[in-house]
Amino acid sequence: MSHAVRIHYFAKSGHAHRALVFARLAGIAHETIPVDLGAGAHKSPEFLTMNPNGQVPVLEDGDVIVSDSNAILVYLARTYAPDWIPGTAIGEANVQRWLTLAAGEIAFGTCAARLITVFGAPLEPEFAAAVAAKAMQKLEQGLVGRDWLVGDRPTIADVATYSYTAHAPEGNVSLAPYPNVRSWLARFEALPGFEAMPTTAVGLLAEKGE
């Protein structure tokens, strides 16, 4: 590619981390633009013209603007990294199934549990924990006998589900009961170009003094 895409992000957002880590893993030239959520930069008129929902991440690729982290993954894969999305209908359907989990039970479970502990979000911790458990169980089952969620190599399905799963302990969601998930996280983190999202010493991490 002859230019770099621009990714507007917040460092401790797992949604933004999806876009950033994928660009790094796939070798997509990119420029990062931090968005100061504490100062309300995501609600500024300029930002809202890119994403009326006032959320990170946002991707700029020339005149193309894409918001929503999963949509960004699909766009980047289709445009710059086709190896990260299957070329068959059934393969892409299986990827979509995991993108739905990322937007559903991971968002309302694992992500929400972390929003409570890291950012003090006024959400219900018991509900988030119950939904998070369902998400973790689906990941654990989906990884039985497999290295990756779809096919024999990493895809955007793995990218979409990684960040909030890896940081689940920050939201008091233990990874101990899920050996397949823990092995998968280690494989993902060993990929060339991987860069972790910053951790916060809250939840189970605070209990361990990490």
PDB file of N, CA, C and O in Angstrom, residues 121-162:
ATOM      1  N   ALA A 121     -17.923   2.060  35.496  1.00  0.00           N
ATOM      2  CA  ALA A 121     -19.180   2.142  34.742  1.00  0.00           C
ATOM      3  C   ALA A 121     -20.348   1.680  35.621  1.00  0.00           C
ATOM      4  O   ALA A 121     -20.233   0.699  36.357  1.00  0.00           O
ATOM      5  N   PRO A 122     -21.489   2.376  35.536  1.00  0.00           N
ATOM      6  CA  PRO A 122     -22.649   2.026  36.364  1.00  0.00           C
ATOM      7  C   PRO A 122     -23.428   0.851  35.772  1.00  0.00           C
ATOM      8  O   PRO A 122     -24.589   0.980  35.371  1.00  0.00           O
ATOM      9  N   LEU A 123     -22.800  -0.312  35.732  1.00  0.00           N
ATOM     10  CA  LEU A 123     -23.408  -1.513  35.185  1.00  0.00           C
ATOM     11  C   LEU A 123     -23.583  -2.550  36.287  1.00  0.00           C
ATOM     12  O   LEU A 123     -23.044  -2.395  37.384  1.00  0.00           O
ATOM     13  N   GLU A 124     -24.324  -3.595  35.994  1.00  0.00           N
ATOM     14  CA  GLU A 124     -24.632  -4.615  36.989  1.00  0.00           C
ATOM     15  C   GLU A 124     -23.573  -5.723  36.950  1.00  0.00           C
ATOM     16  O   GLU A 124     -23.500  -6.492  35.987  1.00  0.00           O
ATOM     17  N   PRO A 125     -22.734  -5.834  37.980  1.00  0.00           N
ATOM     18  CA  PRO A 125     -21.635  -6.803  37.927  1.00  0.00           C
ATOM     19  C   PRO A 125     -22.095  -8.249  37.866  1.00  0.00           C
ATOM     20  O   PRO A 125     -21.455  -9.071  37.201  1.00  0.00           O
ATOM     21  N   GLU A 126     -23.179  -8.599  38.559  1.00  0.00           N
ATOM     22  CA  GLU A 126     -23.632  -9.991  38.528  1.00  0.00           C
ATOM     23  C   GLU A 126     -24.095 -10.385  37.135  1.00  0.00           C
ATOM     24  O   GLU A 126     -23.797 -11.491  36.652  1.00  0.00           O
ATOM     25  N   PHE A 127     -24.810  -9.500  36.467  1.00  0.00           N
ATOM     26  CA  PHE A 127     -25.271  -9.787  35.104  1.00  0.00           C
ATOM     27  C   PHE A 127     -24.077  -9.909  34.164  1.00  0.00           C
ATOM     28  O   PHE A 127     -24.002 -10.843  33.351  1.00  0.00           O
ATOM     29  N   ALA A 128     -23.121  -8.984  34.273  1.00  0.00           N
ATOM     30  CA  ALA A 128     -21.941  -9.025  33.410  1.00  0.00           C
ATOM     31  C   ALA A 128     -21.163 -10.316  33.628  1.00  0.00           C
ATOM     32  O   ALA A 128     -20.697 -10.939  32.657  1.00  0.00           O
ATOM     33  N   ALA A 129     -21.033 -10.743  34.878  1.00  0.00           N
ATOM     34  CA  ALA A 129     -20.303 -11.974  35.174  1.00  0.00           C
ATOM     35  C   ALA A 129     -20.986 -13.189  34.575  1.00  0.00           C
ATOM     36  O   ALA A 129     -20.327 -14.100  34.038  1.00  0.00           O
ATOM     37  N   ALA A 130     -22.308 -13.223  34.634  1.00  0.00           N
ATOM     38  CA  ALA A 130     -23.045 -14.359  34.085  1.00  0.00           C
ATOM     39  C   ALA A 130     -22.909 -14.428  32.565  1.00  0.00           C
ATOM     40  O   ALA A 130     -22.719 -15.504  31.992  1.00  0.00           O
ATOM     41  N   VAL A 131     -22.995 -13.274  31.914  1.00  0.00           N
ATOM     42  CA  VAL A 131     -22.858 -13.246  30.452  1.00  0.00           C
ATOM     43  C   VAL A 131     -21.422 -13.564  30.048  1.00  0.00           C
ATOM     44  O   VAL A 131     -21.174 -14.262  29.057  1.00  0.00           O
ATOM     45  N   ALA A 132     -20.464 -13.061  30.824  1.00  0.00           N
ATOM     46  CA  ALA A 132     -19.057 -13.353  30.548  1.00  0.00           C
ATOM     47  C   ALA A 132     -18.792 -14.849  30.622  1.00  0.00           C
ATOM     48  O   ALA A 132     -18.045 -15.405  29.797  1.00  0.00           O
ATOM     49  N   ALA A 133     -19.382 -15.526  31.580  1.00  0.00           N
ATOM     50  CA  ALA A 133     -19.188 -16.969  31.711  1.00  0.00           C
ATOM     51  C   ALA A 133     -19.692 -17.700  30.479  1.00  0.00           C
ATOM     52  O   ALA A 133     -19.056 -18.658  30.002  1.00  0.00           O
ATOM     53  N   LYS A 134     -20.804 -17.241  29.932  1.00  0.00           N
ATOM     54  CA  LYS A 134     -21.329 -17.864  28.711  1.00  0.00           C
ATOM     55  C   LYS A 134     -20.361 -17.661  27.545  1.00  0.00           C
ATOM     56  O   LYS A 134     -20.116 -18.591  26.760  1.00  0.00           O
ATOM     57  N   ALA A 135     -19.815 -16.467  27.441  1.00  0.00           N
ATOM     58  CA  ALA A 135     -18.859 -16.189  26.363  1.00  0.00           C
ATOM     59  C   ALA A 135     -17.618 -17.057  26.504  1.00  0.00           C
ATOM     60  O   ALA A 135     -17.128 -17.635  25.524  1.00  0.00           O
ATOM     61  N   MET A 136     -17.108 -17.170  27.711  1.00  0.00           N
ATOM     62  CA  MET A 136     -15.906 -17.953  27.937  1.00  0.00           C
ATOM     63  C   MET A 136     -16.141 -19.431  27.648  1.00  0.00           C
ATOM     64  O   MET A 136     -15.292 -20.118  27.079  1.00  0.00           O
ATOM     65  N   GLN A 137     -17.308 -19.919  28.019  1.00  0.00           N
ATOM     66  CA  GLN A 137     -17.629 -21.319  27.759  1.00  0.00           C
ATOM     67  C   GLN A 137     -17.722 -21.591  26.265  1.00  0.00           C
ATOM     68  O   GLN A 137     -17.285 -22.657  25.782  1.00  0.00           O
ATOM     69  N   LYS A 138     -18.271 -20.644  25.508  1.00  0.00           N
ATOM     70  CA  LYS A 138     -18.353 -20.823  24.054  1.00  0.00           C
ATOM     71  C   LYS A 138     -16.970 -20.817  23.421  1.00  0.00           C
ATOM     72  O   LYS A 138     -16.682 -21.611  22.512  1.00  0.00           O
ATOM     73  N   LEU A 139     -16.093 -19.936  23.892  1.00  0.00           N
ATOM     74  CA  LEU A 139     -14.721 -19.936  23.390  1.00  0.00           C
ATOM     75  C   LEU A 139     -14.011 -21.234  23.747  1.00  0.00           C
ATOM     76  O   LEU A 139     -13.324 -21.837  22.910  1.00  0.00           O
ATOM     77  N   GLU A 140     -14.153 -21.663  24.988  1.00  0.00           N
ATOM     78  CA  GLU A 140     -13.499 -22.892  25.428  1.00  0.00           C
ATOM     79  C   GLU A 140     -13.945 -24.080  24.573  1.00  0.00           C
ATOM     80  O   GLU A 140     -13.120 -24.889  24.128  1.00  0.00           O
ATOM     81  N   GLN A 141     -15.236 -24.183  24.340  1.00  0.00           N
ATOM     82  CA  GLN A 141     -15.760 -25.279  23.538  1.00  0.00           C
ATOM     83  C   GLN A 141     -15.336 -25.154  22.077  1.00  0.00           C
ATOM     84  O   GLN A 141     -14.996 -26.157  21.427  1.00  0.00           O
ATOM     85  N   GLY A 142     -15.324 -23.934  21.571  1.00  0.00           N
ATOM     86  CA  GLY A 142     -14.948 -23.717  20.179  1.00  0.00           C
ATOM     87  C   GLY A 142     -13.502 -24.029  19.895  1.00  0.00           C
ATOM     88  O   GLY A 142     -13.125 -24.232  18.722  1.00  0.00           O
ATOM     89  N   LEU A 143     -12.666 -24.076  20.919  1.00  0.00           N
ATOM     90  CA  LEU A 143     -11.233 -24.331  20.753  1.00  0.00           C
ATOM     91  C   LEU A 143     -10.853 -25.772  21.065  1.00  0.00           C
ATOM     92  O   LEU A 143      -9.665 -26.106  21.056  1.00  0.00           O
ATOM     93  N   VAL A 144     -11.811 -26.636  21.320  1.00  0.00           N
ATOM     94  CA  VAL A 144     -11.507 -28.042  21.571  1.00  0.00           C
ATOM     95  C   VAL A 144     -10.847 -28.646  20.328  1.00  0.00           C
ATOM     96  O   VAL A 144     -11.412 -28.621  19.228  1.00  0.00           O
ATOM     97  N   GLY A 145      -9.634 -29.144  20.491  1.00  0.00           N
ATOM     98  CA  GLY A 145      -8.931 -29.767  19.383  1.00  0.00           C
ATOM     99  C   GLY A 145      -8.484 -28.812  18.301  1.00  0.00           C
ATOM    100  O   GLY A 145      -8.117 -29.247  17.199  1.00  0.00           O
ATOM    101  N   ARG A 146      -8.470 -27.509  18.583  1.00  0.00           N
ATOM    102  CA  ARG A 146      -8.138 -26.509  17.569  1.00  0.00           C
ATOM    103  C   ARG A 146      -7.110 -25.526  18.110  1.00  0.00           C
ATOM    104  O   ARG A 146      -7.102 -25.217  19.297  1.00  0.00           O
ATOM    105  N   ASP A 147      -6.270 -25.021  17.228  1.00  0.00           N
ATOM    106  CA  ASP A 147      -5.354 -23.944  17.602  1.00  0.00           C
ATOM    107  C   ASP A 147      -6.018 -22.584  17.437  1.00  0.00           C
ATOM    108  O   ASP A 147      -5.702 -21.640  18.177  1.00  0.00           O
ATOM    109  N   TRP A 148      -6.913 -22.476  16.447  1.00  0.00           N
ATOM    110  CA  TRP A 148      -7.552 -21.191  16.112  1.00  0.00           C
ATOM    111  C   TRP A 148      -9.046 -21.398  15.957  1.00  0.00           C
ATOM    112  O   TRP A 148      -9.512 -22.528  15.778  1.00  0.00           O
ATOM    113  N   LEU A 149      -9.795 -20.330  16.025  1.00  0.00           N
ATOM    114  CA  LEU A 149     -11.246 -20.440  16.025  1.00  0.00           C
ATOM    115  C   LEU A 149     -11.813 -20.911  14.694  1.00  0.00           C
ATOM    116  O   LEU A 149     -12.814 -21.626  14.650  1.00  0.00           O
ATOM    117  N   VAL A 150     -11.182 -20.491  13.596  1.00  0.00           N
ATOM    118  CA  VAL A 150     -11.677 -20.859  12.258  1.00  0.00           C
ATOM    119  C   VAL A 150     -10.487 -21.295  11.403  1.00  0.00           C
ATOM    120  O   VAL A 150      -9.525 -20.540  11.252  1.00  0.00           O
ATOM    121  N   GLY A 151     -10.554 -22.508  10.860  1.00  0.00           N
ATOM    122  CA  GLY A 151      -9.486 -22.960   9.983  1.00  0.00           C
ATOM    123  C   GLY A 151      -8.214 -23.292  10.740  1.00  0.00           C
ATOM    124  O   GLY A 151      -8.208 -23.492  11.958  1.00  0.00           O
ATOM    125  N   ASP A 152      -7.122 -23.335   9.984  1.00  0.00           N
ATOM    126  CA  ASP A 152      -5.849 -23.765  10.565  1.00  0.00           C
ATOM    127  C   ASP A 152      -4.851 -22.633  10.730  1.00  0.00           C
ATOM    128  O   ASP A 152      -3.660 -22.866  10.903  1.00  0.00           O
ATOM    129  N   ARG A 153      -5.336 -21.407  10.693  1.00  0.00           N
ATOM    130  CA  ARG A 153      -4.462 -20.251  10.927  1.00  0.00           C
ATOM    131  C   ARG A 153      -5.302 -19.137  11.549  1.00  0.00           C
ATOM    132  O   ARG A 153      -6.536 -19.174  11.509  1.00  0.00           O
ATOM    133  N   PRO A 154      -4.664 -18.140  12.167  1.00  0.00           N
ATOM    134  CA  PRO A 154      -5.441 -17.065  12.787  1.00  0.00           C
ATOM    135  C   PRO A 154      -6.225 -16.262  11.755  1.00  0.00           C
ATOM    136  O   PRO A 154      -5.769 -16.075  10.623  1.00  0.00           O
ATOM    137  N   THR A 155      -7.395 -15.824  12.151  1.00  0.00           N
ATOM    138  CA  THR A 155      -8.255 -14.976  11.323  1.00  0.00           C
ATOM    139  C   THR A 155      -8.735 -13.803  12.168  1.00  0.00           C
ATOM    140  O   THR A 155      -8.425 -13.706  13.359  1.00  0.00           O
ATOM    141  N   ILE A 156      -9.542 -12.955  11.549  1.00  0.00           N
ATOM    142  CA  ILE A 156     -10.089 -11.829  12.311  1.00  0.00           C
ATOM    143  C   ILE A 156     -11.047 -12.308  13.400  1.00  0.00           C
ATOM    144  O   ILE A 156     -11.360 -11.544  14.322  1.00  0.00           O
ATOM    145  N   ALA A 157     -11.489 -13.564  13.345  1.00  0.00           N
ATOM    146  CA  ALA A 157     -12.288 -14.106  14.448  1.00  0.00           C
ATOM    147  C   ALA A 157     -11.465 -14.130  15.729  1.00  0.00           C
ATOM    148  O   ALA A 157     -11.961 -13.776  16.813  1.00  0.00           O
ATOM    149  N   ASP A 158     -10.206 -14.537  15.621  1.00  0.00           N
ATOM    150  CA  ASP A 158      -9.325 -14.550  16.788  1.00  0.00           C
ATOM    151  C   ASP A 158      -9.029 -13.136  17.266  1.00  0.00           C
ATOM    152  O   ASP A 158      -9.003 -12.868  18.470  1.00  0.00           O
ATOM    153  N   VAL A 159      -8.826 -12.220  16.321  1.00  0.00           N
ATOM    154  CA  VAL A 159      -8.540 -10.830  16.686  1.00  0.00           C
ATOM    155  C   VAL A 159      -9.719 -10.221  17.435  1.00  0.00           C
ATOM    156  O   VAL A 159      -9.551  -9.563  18.472  1.00  0.00           O
ATOM    157  N   ALA A 160     -10.929 -10.429  16.929  1.00  0.00           N
ATOM    158  CA  ALA A 160     -12.120  -9.812  17.518  1.00  0.00           C
ATOM    159  C   ALA A 160     -12.389 -10.284  18.930  1.00  0.00           C
ATOM    160  O   ALA A 160     -12.922  -9.540  19.759  1.00  0.00           O
ATOM    161  N   THR A 161     -12.020 -11.520  19.225  1.00  0.00           N
ATOM    162  CA  THR A 161     -12.344 -12.084  20.533  1.00  0.00           C
ATOM    163  C   THR A 161     -11.184 -12.032  21.521  1.00  0.00           C
ATOM    164  O   THR A 161     -11.376 -12.321  22.711  1.00  0.00           O
ATOM    165  N   TYR A 162      -9.999 -11.647  21.053  1.00  0.00           N
ATOM    166  CA  TYR A 162      -8.814 -11.719  21.912  1.00  0.00           C
ATOM    167  C   TYR A 162      -8.805 -10.708  23.059  1.00  0.00           C
ATOM    168  O   TYR A 162      -8.635 -11.070  24.226  1.00  0.00           O
TER     169      TYR A 162
END
